[in-house]
Amino acid sequence: MQKVIIKPGYHIKPKYDLHALREHVKGDHSKGAIAGELPLTSMIDMFTILVIFLLMNFSATGEIFFIQKNLKLPEASRSKPLESAPLITVTAQGITFETQKVGDNPINLTESDQNLPRLAGALRQLKIMAETLRPNEPFKGHVNIQADENTPLVYIKRVMQTCIVEGWNSIHFAVREPGS
Amino acid sequence: MGASGLGGGGKKSVNVDLNLVPFIDLLSTLICFLLITAVWQQINVLTTDSASTTASESATPPDPNRIDLSLSLMMDHVLAAEGEKNTRINHLQGEPDYNSLMRLLNDWKTRHPDRKDVTLNTDSQAPYKQLIRLMDTLITADFEDVGVNTN
């Protein structure tokens, strides 16, 4: 006797039919599983090489602040490692103390532009804080200055002058190693 | 016998698959940490310290026989002053002639082997990189106590 009612089955027939996947989803493993084990050996090899490379490049010092994109540090070969100290950034646009803008760099400096009252105030406040926190230690007065290599020295010198007047006598110029 | 795991018959095989998942987790975490903390550009510093000069000046009176050593960076030349004697070193292609300057500094070092201090005067419009390069040259010539005139 001929069947009249036929149960509908899989009827989508694309050009590239993934019949093996379809059978795997259905649970028919008679034709062999298509999901083989992922070969992990090469991946672990790559990870290990990456870890060794990064560990060899690891350094606990030397990068304690961010350099702005448009700022290229000058090169120096006889430099010393960077120490943690307040950072003053001098760019063509202005002067930044840590993350706070404390002065502008006008194209033509006048006599009144030589003073940097906001920078002086920030340095004074930080010095008072350092002396309050460590009353028994002498104040070291270390400050880092970073500036683009083509910055005219007039902008650097007025920042230095402000630092010295406020008692920050040990001025470190951030430089990069040749070829880095 | 059973250690080989080959042809052991009914014995349970000792070869087991190592669980690599925690190992991969550890490596991934390490890589992320090291990539985030990686130092791509090593930053160093050159130091100028005005405190030592001030302290020494207040402690002892200046020696009248002491010869002042100074360099003045101008836009087109460097003027090296050893007391009253001035030497002009012209720039080469817009940059100071560091080789001639190095020879001069070596002469100074021969005549004043115990001196470490040099005062550096600069033109206000000279680029910052030339100040740094001059300081670097002075330190290379064993004049480590470089004072920068800010006036």
Coordinates of C-alpha atoms in Angstrom, one line a residue:
Chain A
M1 CA 0.0 0.0 0.0
Q2 CA 1.4 3.4 -1.0
K3 CA 2.0 6.1 1.6
V4 CA -0.1 9.2 1.0
I5 CA 1.1 11.4 3.8
I6 CA 4.9 12.0 3.8
K7 CA 6.6 13.6 6.7
P8 CA 8.4 16.7 5.4
G9 CA 12.2 16.6 5.9
Y10 CA 15.1 18.9 5.0
H11 CA 14.1 20.5 1.8
I12 CA 16.4 23.5 1.4
K13 CA 18.9 22.5 -1.2
P14 CA 21.5 25.3 -1.8
K15 CA 24.2 25.0 -4.4
Y16 CA 26.8 24.0 -1.8
D17 CA 24.8 21.9 0.6
L18 CA 26.6 21.2 3.9
H19 CA 25.2 17.8 4.2
A20 CA 27.9 16.7 6.7
L21 CA 27.0 19.5 9.0
R22 CA 23.3 18.8 8.7
E23 CA 23.8 15.2 9.6
H24 CA 26.0 16.2 12.5
V25 CA 23.3 18.5 13.8
K26 CA 20.8 15.7 13.4
G27 CA 23.0 13.4 15.5
D28 CA 23.9 11.0 12.8
H29 CA 27.5 10.3 13.4
S30 CA 27.7 7.3 11.3
K31 CA 29.7 9.0 8.6
G32 CA 32.3 10.4 11.0
A33 CA 32.5 13.6 13.0
I34 CA 33.4 16.7 11.1
A35 CA 34.5 18.6 14.2
G36 CA 38.0 17.4 14.8
E37 CA 40.2 18.4 17.7
L38 CA 41.8 21.8 17.3
P39 CA 45.6 21.5 17.1
L40 CA 46.8 23.6 20.0
T41 CA 50.5 22.9 19.9
S42 CA 51.3 25.6 17.4
M43 CA 49.2 28.1 19.2
I44 CA 50.9 27.4 22.5
D45 CA 54.3 27.7 20.7
M46 CA 53.3 31.1 19.4
F47 CA 52.1 32.2 22.8
T48 CA 55.3 31.1 24.5
I49 CA 57.5 32.9 22.0
L50 CA 55.4 36.1 22.5
V51 CA 55.6 35.8 26.2
I52 CA 59.4 35.4 26.1
F53 CA 59.8 38.3 23.7
L54 CA 57.6 40.6 25.8
L55 CA 59.3 39.5 29.1
M56 CA 62.7 40.4 27.6
N57 CA 61.4 43.8 26.6
F58 CA 59.8 44.4 29.9
S59 CA 61.1 47.3 31.9
A60 CA 59.9 48.6 35.3
T61 CA 61.3 52.1 34.6
G62 CA 61.5 54.5 31.7
E63 CA 57.9 55.0 30.8
I64 CA 56.0 56.6 33.6
F65 CA 54.2 59.2 31.5
F66 CA 52.6 59.5 28.2
I67 CA 54.1 61.4 25.3
Q68 CA 51.8 63.4 23.2
K69 CA 51.5 62.5 19.5
N70 CA 52.9 65.7 18.1
L71 CA 55.9 65.7 20.4
K72 CA 59.2 64.3 19.3
L73 CA 61.8 64.1 22.1
P74 CA 65.5 65.0 21.3
E75 CA 68.1 62.3 21.2
A76 CA 71.0 61.9 23.7
S77 CA 73.4 59.1 24.2
R78 CA 74.8 59.9 27.6
S79 CA 71.5 60.0 29.5
K80 CA 70.4 58.5 32.8
P81 CA 67.3 56.5 33.6
L82 CA 64.1 58.5 34.2
E83 CA 63.0 59.0 37.8
S84 CA 59.5 59.6 39.0
A85 CA 59.0 63.4 39.4
P86 CA 56.4 66.0 38.4
L87 CA 56.2 66.4 34.7
I88 CA 56.0 69.7 32.8
T89 CA 55.2 69.4 29.1
V90 CA 56.1 72.3 26.7
T91 CA 54.5 72.3 23.3
A92 CA 53.9 74.9 20.6
Q93 CA 50.4 75.4 22.0
G94 CA 51.2 75.7 25.7
I95 CA 52.6 74.4 29.0
T96 CA 51.1 71.5 30.8
F97 CA 51.9 70.6 34.4
E98 CA 51.0 66.9 34.9
T99 CA 47.6 67.0 33.2
Q100 CA 46.7 70.6 33.9
K101 CA 47.3 73.4 31.4
V102 CA 49.2 76.2 33.2
G103 CA 50.3 78.5 30.5
D104 CA 50.3 79.5 26.8
N105 CA 53.2 79.9 24.4
P106 CA 52.5 83.0 22.3
I107 CA 54.4 83.5 19.1
N108 CA 55.9 86.8 20.2
L109 CA 56.7 86.8 23.9
T110 CA 56.3 90.0 25.8
E111 CA 57.8 90.9 29.1
S112 CA 54.6 89.9 31.0
D113 CA 54.7 86.5 29.2
Q114 CA 57.9 85.6 30.9
N115 CA 56.0 85.0 34.1
L116 CA 54.1 81.8 34.5
P117 CA 51.9 82.4 37.5
R118 CA 49.8 79.3 37.2
L119 CA 52.8 77.0 36.9
A120 CA 54.5 78.8 39.8
G121 CA 51.3 78.3 41.9
A122 CA 51.1 74.6 41.0
L123 CA 54.8 74.1 41.8
R124 CA 54.5 76.0 45.1
Q125 CA 51.5 73.9 46.1
L126 CA 53.2 70.6 45.3
K127 CA 56.3 71.7 47.2
I128 CA 54.3 72.5 50.3
M129 CA 52.5 69.2 50.1
A130 CA 55.9 67.3 49.7
E131 CA 57.3 69.1 52.7
T132 CA 54.2 68.4 54.8
L133 CA 54.2 64.8 53.9
R134 CA 58.0 64.3 54.6
P135 CA 59.0 66.9 57.2
N136 CA 62.2 65.1 58.1
E137 CA 63.6 64.8 54.6
P138 CA 65.2 67.6 52.7
F139 CA 63.2 68.7 49.6
K140 CA 64.8 67.2 46.5
G141 CA 63.1 69.5 44.0
H142 CA 63.2 67.1 41.0
V143 CA 61.1 68.0 38.0
N144 CA 60.9 66.4 34.5
I145 CA 60.6 68.6 31.5
Q146 CA 59.5 67.2 28.1
A147 CA 59.4 69.2 25.0
D148 CA 59.5 68.8 21.2
E149 CA 63.0 68.9 19.8
N150 CA 62.3 71.9 17.6
T151 CA 60.8 74.0 20.4
P152 CA 62.5 77.4 20.6
L153 CA 64.6 77.6 23.8
V154 CA 62.8 80.8 25.0
Y155 CA 59.8 78.6 26.0
I156 CA 62.0 76.1 27.8
K157 CA 64.1 78.8 29.6
R158 CA 61.1 80.6 31.1
V159 CA 59.8 77.3 32.5
M160 CA 63.2 76.6 33.9
Q161 CA 63.3 80.0 35.4
T162 CA 59.9 79.5 37.1
C163 CA 61.1 76.1 38.5
I164 CA 64.3 77.5 39.9
V165 CA 62.5 80.5 41.5
E166 CA 60.0 78.1 43.2
G167 CA 62.8 75.9 44.5
W168 CA 62.7 73.0 42.0
N169 CA 66.4 73.1 41.3
S170 CA 67.0 69.7 39.8
I171 CA 65.7 69.8 36.3
H172 CA 65.6 66.7 34.1
F173 CA 65.2 67.0 30.4
A174 CA 63.4 63.9 28.9
V175 CA 65.3 62.5 26.0
R176 CA 65.2 59.3 23.9
E177 CA 68.0 57.0 23.1
P178 CA 69.5 57.4 19.6
G179 CA 67.7 55.1 17.2
S180 CA 64.7 54.4 19.5
Chain B
M1 CA 54.9 -3.6 31.2
G2 CA 52.0 -1.4 31.9
A3 CA 54.0 1.8 31.7
S4 CA 54.4 1.6 28.0
G5 CA 50.7 1.7 27.4
L6 CA 51.2 -0.2 24.2
G7 CA 49.7 -3.6 23.9
G8 CA 48.7 -3.7 27.5
G9 CA 45.6 -5.6 26.7
G10 CA 43.1 -5.1 29.5
K11 CA 45.3 -2.8 31.5
K12 CA 44.3 0.9 31.5
S13 CA 46.6 3.1 29.4
V14 CA 48.8 5.6 31.3
N15 CA 48.8 8.1 28.4
V16 CA 46.5 10.9 29.2
D17 CA 45.7 14.1 27.5
L18 CA 47.2 17.1 29.2
N19 CA 44.5 19.8 30.0
L20 CA 45.8 22.7 28.1
V21 CA 43.0 25.2 28.8
P22 CA 44.5 26.7 32.0
F23 CA 47.9 26.9 30.4
I24 CA 46.4 28.8 27.5
D25 CA 44.5 31.1 29.9
L26 CA 47.7 31.8 31.8
L27 CA 49.6 32.6 28.6
S28 CA 46.8 34.8 27.3
T29 CA 46.7 36.8 30.5
L30 CA 50.5 37.2 30.6
I31 CA 50.5 38.4 27.0
C32 CA 47.8 41.0 27.7
F33 CA 49.6 42.2 30.7
L34 CA 53.0 42.5 29.0
L35 CA 51.5 44.1 25.9
I36 CA 49.8 46.8 28.1
T37 CA 52.9 47.5 30.2
A38 CA 55.4 47.2 27.3
V39 CA 57.9 50.0 26.9
W40 CA 57.9 50.9 23.2
Q41 CA 60.1 54.0 23.6
Q42 CA 62.7 54.2 26.3
I43 CA 62.9 57.6 27.9
N44 CA 65.9 58.8 29.7
V45 CA 66.9 62.2 31.1
L46 CA 69.7 64.7 31.1
T47 CA 70.0 66.7 34.3
T48 CA 71.0 70.2 35.1
D49 CA 71.1 71.1 38.8
S50 CA 71.2 74.7 39.9
A51 CA 71.2 73.8 43.6
S52 CA 74.8 72.6 43.8
T53 CA 76.1 75.8 42.2
T54 CA 74.2 77.9 44.6
A55 CA 75.3 75.9 47.6
S56 CA 79.0 76.0 46.6
E57 CA 78.9 79.7 46.0
S58 CA 77.4 80.4 49.4
A59 CA 79.8 78.0 51.2
T60 CA 83.1 79.3 49.9
P61 CA 84.2 82.5 48.2
P62 CA 84.9 82.3 44.5
D63 CA 88.5 81.6 43.6
P64 CA 90.0 84.7 41.8
N65 CA 92.3 82.5 39.7
R66 CA 89.5 80.2 38.6
I67 CA 88.9 80.3 34.9
D68 CA 85.3 80.3 33.8
L69 CA 84.5 77.8 31.1
S70 CA 81.4 78.5 29.0
L71 CA 79.7 77.8 25.7
S72 CA 77.3 80.1 24.0
L73 CA 74.9 78.6 21.5
M74 CA 74.0 81.1 18.8
M75 CA 71.9 80.7 15.7
D76 CA 74.9 80.3 13.4
H77 CA 77.9 79.5 15.7
V78 CA 79.0 78.3 19.1
L79 CA 81.2 80.6 21.1
A80 CA 83.5 78.7 23.5
A81 CA 85.0 80.9 26.2
E82 CA 87.9 79.8 28.4
G83 CA 88.3 82.8 30.6
E84 CA 89.2 85.7 28.4
K85 CA 90.0 83.5 25.4
N86 CA 87.1 83.0 23.0
T87 CA 86.9 80.5 20.2
R88 CA 84.2 80.7 17.5
I89 CA 83.0 77.5 15.9
N90 CA 80.7 78.0 13.0
H91 CA 77.7 75.8 12.3
L92 CA 77.8 73.2 9.6
Q93 CA 74.5 73.0 7.6
G94 CA 72.6 74.7 10.3
E95 CA 73.8 72.5 13.1
P96 CA 76.7 73.1 15.5
D97 CA 80.0 71.5 14.4
Y98 CA 80.1 68.8 17.2
N99 CA 83.4 67.3 16.0
S100 CA 85.3 70.6 16.3
L101 CA 83.6 71.3 19.6
M102 CA 84.6 67.8 20.9
R103 CA 88.3 68.5 20.0
L104 CA 88.1 71.9 21.8
L105 CA 86.5 70.3 24.9
N106 CA 89.2 67.6 24.9
D107 CA 91.8 70.4 24.9
W108 CA 90.0 72.1 27.8
K109 CA 90.0 68.8 29.7
T110 CA 93.8 68.4 29.1
R111 CA 94.4 71.8 30.6
H112 CA 91.8 71.6 33.4
P113 CA 91.5 67.9 34.3
D114 CA 89.8 68.5 37.6
R115 CA 87.1 70.7 36.2
K116 CA 83.6 69.2 35.6
D117 CA 81.5 72.4 35.3
V118 CA 80.7 74.4 32.2
T119 CA 78.1 77.1 31.8
L120 CA 75.8 76.9 28.8
N121 CA 74.4 80.1 27.4
T122 CA 71.8 79.9 24.6
D123 CA 70.1 82.1 22.1
S124 CA 66.4 82.2 22.8
Q125 CA 65.4 81.2 19.3
A126 CA 67.8 78.2 19.0
P127 CA 66.0 74.8 18.9
Y128 CA 65.8 72.7 22.1
K129 CA 67.5 69.7 20.4
Q130 CA 70.7 71.7 20.0
L131 CA 70.8 72.5 23.7
I132 CA 70.3 68.8 24.5
R133 CA 73.0 67.8 21.9
L134 CA 75.5 70.3 23.4
M135 CA 74.8 69.0 26.9
D136 CA 75.3 65.4 25.6
T137 CA 78.6 66.5 24.0
L138 CA 79.8 68.1 27.2
I139 CA 78.9 65.0 29.3
T140 CA 80.8 62.9 26.7
A141 CA 83.8 65.1 27.2
D142 CA 83.6 64.5 31.0
F143 CA 82.1 67.9 31.8
E144 CA 79.2 66.4 33.7
D145 CA 78.2 69.5 35.7
V146 CA 76.4 71.5 33.0
G147 CA 74.7 74.7 34.1
V148 CA 72.1 76.2 31.8
N149 CA 71.8 80.0 31.9
T150 CA 68.1 80.8 31.8
N151 CA 68.5 84.5 31.2

